[in-house]
XYZ file of C-alpha atoms in Angstrom:
331
model
C -33.861 -11.809 131.564
C -32.141 -9.061 131.322
C -32.585 -5.564 132.961
C -34.480 -2.947 131.218
C -32.165 -0.819 128.286
C -29.094 -3.365 128.686
C -28.981 -5.522 125.543
C -28.204 -9.362 125.891
C -29.376 -10.324 122.045
C -32.271 -12.108 121.039
C -34.250 -14.568 123.570
C -36.658 -17.098 122.624
C -38.965 -18.261 125.357
C -40.120 -21.891 124.657
C -43.835 -22.895 124.922
C -44.529 -27.038 124.783
C -48.356 -28.198 125.776
C -48.509 -31.109 127.846
C -51.494 -33.649 127.209
C -54.771 -32.791 128.116
C -54.495 -28.787 127.688
C -56.315 -26.502 125.417
C -53.628 -25.218 122.847
C -53.852 -22.790 119.942
C -52.570 -24.283 116.444
C -49.188 -22.467 115.213
C -49.847 -20.223 112.263
C -49.118 -21.414 109.325
C -46.725 -19.043 106.480
C -49.675 -18.513 105.030
C -51.381 -17.136 107.902
C -48.063 -14.543 108.072
C -48.648 -13.629 104.223
C -52.487 -13.450 105.063
C -51.606 -10.940 107.429
C -49.366 -8.990 105.368
C -51.496 -8.572 102.557
C -53.534 -6.805 105.244
C -56.493 -9.060 105.171
C -57.647 -11.235 108.183
C -56.903 -14.226 109.129
C -59.437 -17.319 108.649
C -60.893 -18.956 111.593
C -58.630 -22.367 110.770
C -55.728 -20.497 111.580
C -57.027 -20.087 115.356
C -59.345 -23.299 115.728
C -58.108 -24.710 119.851
C -57.650 -28.147 119.894
C -57.286 -30.220 123.098
C -53.704 -32.229 122.960
C -53.708 -35.703 123.081
C -52.065 -38.396 125.429
C -49.532 -39.394 123.079
C -49.084 -35.847 121.670
C -46.734 -33.405 122.606
C -47.394 -30.004 120.678
C -44.340 -27.777 120.385
C -46.100 -24.302 119.455
C -43.661 -21.439 117.714
C -40.837 -19.735 119.963
C -41.471 -16.262 120.726
C -38.666 -14.407 120.523
C -37.891 -11.304 122.770
C -35.227 -9.019 121.258
C -34.160 -6.528 124.338
C -33.226 -3.070 122.821
C -30.823 -0.414 124.344
C -33.719 1.475 126.157
C -36.670 -0.461 124.980
C -39.712 -0.729 127.095
C -39.668 -4.678 128.047
C -42.831 -6.441 128.348
C -44.113 -6.592 132.449
C -42.141 -10.600 133.711
C -46.218 -11.264 134.225
C -46.634 -11.882 130.660
C -44.046 -14.258 130.178
C -44.855 -16.046 134.232
C -48.600 -15.870 132.454
C -47.177 -18.102 129.333
C -45.475 -20.577 131.716
C -48.414 -20.786 133.638
C -51.132 -21.273 130.157
C -48.704 -24.258 129.078
C -48.993 -26.430 132.440
C -52.515 -28.617 132.537
C -53.040 -27.359 136.326
C -51.666 -23.911 136.612
C -54.116 -23.211 133.067
C -56.959 -24.355 135.130
C -56.685 -21.921 138.033
C -57.195 -18.664 139.177
C -53.875 -17.261 137.616
C -56.416 -15.381 135.351
C -58.191 -13.283 138.069
C -55.074 -12.989 140.695
C -51.942 -11.707 138.557
C -51.731 -8.339 137.374
C -51.639 -8.812 133.402
C -54.772 -11.436 134.109
C -57.631 -10.964 131.477
C -59.917 -12.527 133.918
C -58.590 -9.695 136.444
C -59.105 -6.729 133.833
C -63.111 -7.971 132.758
C -64.085 -7.977 136.283
C -62.292 -4.779 136.539
C -64.111 -3.589 133.699
C -67.185 -4.961 134.104
C -67.535 -3.230 137.914
C -66.583 0.140 136.504
C -69.501 -0.847 133.533
C -72.079 -2.069 136.140
C -71.022 1.623 138.282
C -71.423 3.473 134.756
C -75.002 2.141 133.498
C -76.687 1.750 137.182
C -76.018 5.425 137.852
C -76.865 6.670 134.755
C -80.427 4.767 135.032
C -80.195 6.626 138.610
C -79.638 10.306 137.109
C -81.962 9.488 134.183
C -85.057 8.957 136.804
C -84.340 11.649 138.809
C -83.331 13.990 135.859
C -86.750 15.409 135.438
C -88.138 16.292 138.891
C -84.194 18.013 139.663
C -85.047 20.780 137.322
C -89.062 20.888 137.786
C -89.769 20.324 141.986
C -87.492 22.779 144.914
C -86.638 19.285 146.871
C -83.122 18.769 147.215
C -82.492 15.305 146.669
C -83.353 14.733 142.982
C -80.639 17.185 142.579
C -78.519 15.236 145.039
C -78.824 12.278 143.435
C -78.294 13.832 139.381
C -75.567 15.537 140.990
C -74.025 11.928 142.673
C -74.841 10.369 139.219
C -72.868 12.430 137.217
C -69.749 12.779 139.866
C -69.478 8.424 139.694
C -69.912 8.679 135.998
C -66.759 10.645 135.729
C -64.750 8.550 138.157
C -65.825 4.901 135.430
C -64.798 7.119 132.369
C -61.397 8.759 133.518
C -60.221 4.955 135.159
C -62.101 3.284 132.035
C -60.028 5.343 129.699
C -56.204 5.078 131.113
C -56.578 1.300 130.892
C -58.030 1.416 127.274
C -55.878 3.733 126.064
C -52.362 2.180 127.725
C -53.394 -1.348 126.007
C -53.979 0.389 122.932
C -51.123 2.315 122.318
C -48.985 0.524 125.144
C -49.573 -2.921 125.437
C -46.229 -4.408 126.592
C -46.400 -2.321 130.032
C -50.175 -2.899 130.427
C -52.120 -4.548 133.209
C -54.745 -4.398 135.647
C -53.272 -1.487 137.487
C -53.588 0.649 134.245
C -56.763 1.412 135.639
C -55.297 3.234 138.094
C -57.442 2.671 140.595
C -54.298 1.867 143.235
C -52.027 4.477 141.863
C -51.888 5.300 145.397
C -52.961 5.145 149.086
C -53.418 9.371 148.991
C -55.581 9.143 145.435
C -58.226 6.358 147.284
C -58.344 7.852 150.844
C -58.517 11.451 148.751
C -61.789 9.871 146.922
C -63.116 8.245 149.660
C -62.817 11.401 151.953
C -64.731 13.360 149.080
C -67.395 10.789 148.931
C -67.903 10.981 153.254
C -68.076 14.836 152.845
C -70.574 14.663 150.202
C -73.176 12.407 152.336
C -72.946 13.952 154.853
C -73.374 17.084 153.989
C -76.312 16.067 152.035
C -77.776 14.678 155.029
C -76.802 17.443 157.197
C -77.662 19.687 155.018
C -79.563 19.009 151.735
C -81.343 22.488 150.722
C -77.742 23.782 151.341
C -76.381 21.665 149.089
C -78.905 21.634 146.469
C -79.085 25.513 146.746
C -79.053 27.555 143.454
C -75.534 29.052 143.723
C -74.135 25.175 144.361
C -76.349 24.123 141.290
C -73.790 27.049 139.454
C -71.224 25.704 140.879
C -71.817 22.273 140.082
C -72.366 23.155 136.492
C -69.275 24.685 136.087
C -67.707 21.534 137.684
C -68.624 19.467 134.978
C -67.625 21.526 132.742
C -64.671 21.623 134.080
C -63.890 17.777 133.994
C -64.763 17.166 130.682
C -62.093 20.022 130.194
C -59.993 18.133 132.011
C -61.091 14.648 130.912
C -61.040 15.682 126.633
C -56.930 16.855 127.822
C -55.651 14.083 129.872
C -57.231 11.174 127.240
C -56.295 13.432 123.597
C -52.195 13.545 125.633
C -52.413 9.763 125.939
C -53.766 9.758 122.918
C -51.422 12.115 120.866
C -48.079 11.014 123.422
C -48.865 6.992 122.330
C -46.369 4.921 123.242
C -44.060 7.646 124.040
C -46.979 8.369 127.258
C -45.916 6.263 130.398
C -47.739 7.103 134.172
C -44.193 6.770 135.255
C -41.188 8.789 134.228
C -38.759 7.939 132.275
C -34.789 8.723 133.558
C -33.552 6.842 130.100
C -34.458 7.710 126.478
C -35.560 4.749 124.291
C -34.144 4.682 120.742
C -38.190 5.111 119.273
C -38.166 8.271 122.196
C -39.678 11.249 120.278
C -40.357 14.679 121.362
C -44.264 15.211 120.961
C -45.087 18.913 119.849
C -48.417 17.848 118.213
C -51.748 17.681 118.882
C -53.169 18.935 122.138
C -48.828 19.333 122.838
C -49.064 22.396 120.761
C -51.679 24.589 123.398
C -49.748 22.999 126.561
C -46.943 21.138 127.160
C -47.874 18.768 129.711
C -51.975 18.334 128.568
C -52.240 15.083 130.574
C -51.011 17.081 133.832
C -53.567 19.854 132.897
C -56.105 17.333 132.173
C -55.849 15.586 135.467
C -55.569 19.065 137.336
C -58.284 20.775 136.358
C -60.032 17.185 136.057
C -59.744 17.049 139.899
C -60.398 20.401 140.806
C -63.596 19.754 138.668
C -64.991 16.563 140.636
C -65.391 18.516 143.567
C -66.897 21.599 142.142
C -69.332 18.722 140.665
C -69.999 17.695 144.366
C -69.936 21.183 145.898
C -67.346 20.053 148.518
C -65.877 22.609 150.135
C -63.102 20.935 151.960
C -61.981 18.483 149.082
C -62.241 21.275 146.823
C -59.688 23.241 148.544
C -57.547 19.686 149.354
C -58.122 18.104 146.392
C -56.362 21.569 144.670
C -53.795 22.354 146.891
C -52.387 18.158 146.765
C -52.911 18.259 142.963
C -50.986 21.348 142.621
C -47.881 20.673 145.205
C -47.866 16.949 143.531
C -47.399 18.872 139.913
C -44.930 21.607 141.486
C -42.581 18.727 142.399
C -42.885 16.158 139.514
C -42.993 18.675 136.072
C -39.272 20.086 136.996
C -38.028 16.580 137.507
C -39.810 15.372 133.971
C -39.080 18.531 132.344
C -35.057 18.702 133.418
C -35.021 14.647 132.045
C -36.359 15.840 128.285
C -33.806 18.456 128.761
C -31.213 16.147 128.484
C -33.119 13.921 126.054
C -33.738 16.833 123.401
C -31.170 19.514 124.817
C -31.633 21.214 121.585
C -35.894 20.616 120.960
C -37.330 21.008 124.295
C -35.854 24.391 125.637
C -37.387 25.998 122.416
C -40.470 23.972 122.803
C -40.662 25.216 126.407
C -40.297 28.879 125.229
C -43.586 28.832 123.666
C -46.047 26.963 125.348
C -47.203 27.142 128.863
C -47.907 24.187 131.650
C -51.604 25.454 132.196
C -51.571 25.333 135.468
C -51.759 28.217 137.908
C -48.536 29.462 139.349
C -46.275 26.705 137.575
């Protein structure tokens, strides 16, 4: 396939089902007519059957038109399409090893759901004691559980919103669990700091002033999550996790919704979300570290992105920039 941004004309990807393999019955013109009329297709058009020994079922072609500046589906999607039409590969673990595999996404989502659910019930078991006793451990368990639930919501929402509005580039990586080695190390260090301080100084960690910080952290984390997810939903297909240096044909400058308040609401949200998580768990070392690291990251990234946006929208963006703020201190 040609590279992103090139136009080579329509491309056809032919898919052939082999004997012994389950294949989807091709959609009929009646199916297309029902879809055009806004009605759901009947189950008859989606039924599966296994290809017989003397049968070769040619499915309808998948035509991919590469337009200048368009977002091309990840190559892994085409690899998956080929593999599903191979009787050996179709029964392999490809769905669990490929970044776009349904199995891999399902396992990751199930893991996040299990972590959220288990910590929700753990918090529910200690919430009463956290407010009625002077013991520190119910408070610490409650705080830790809320922290883990915030992480689960963040990573799940990143995948779900990307899949909803930018499906061609969505993959298991859209959970952002492995977005960078630095992020993983920072999160691991925050967990270590919390539990080391909880074991060595439990009463200090659950003191009254720490509880005030924890409440502030919960509020700040939720505000950050609201702006982060809301920005992705407002921008829809215009939002990507990677800075774009070539303007897509359908690229539009989004100035509505949360973008009317701050011009980088996803960065604003992530910055305050990351700071809020460390306030929530009252981690003094990671609070300073996360704040400085996030600020430095956006101090470098935002000017680069704004230069690209100024090139894309030489008249609109400077005017938009003049009437909005970033919302991150000293940026």
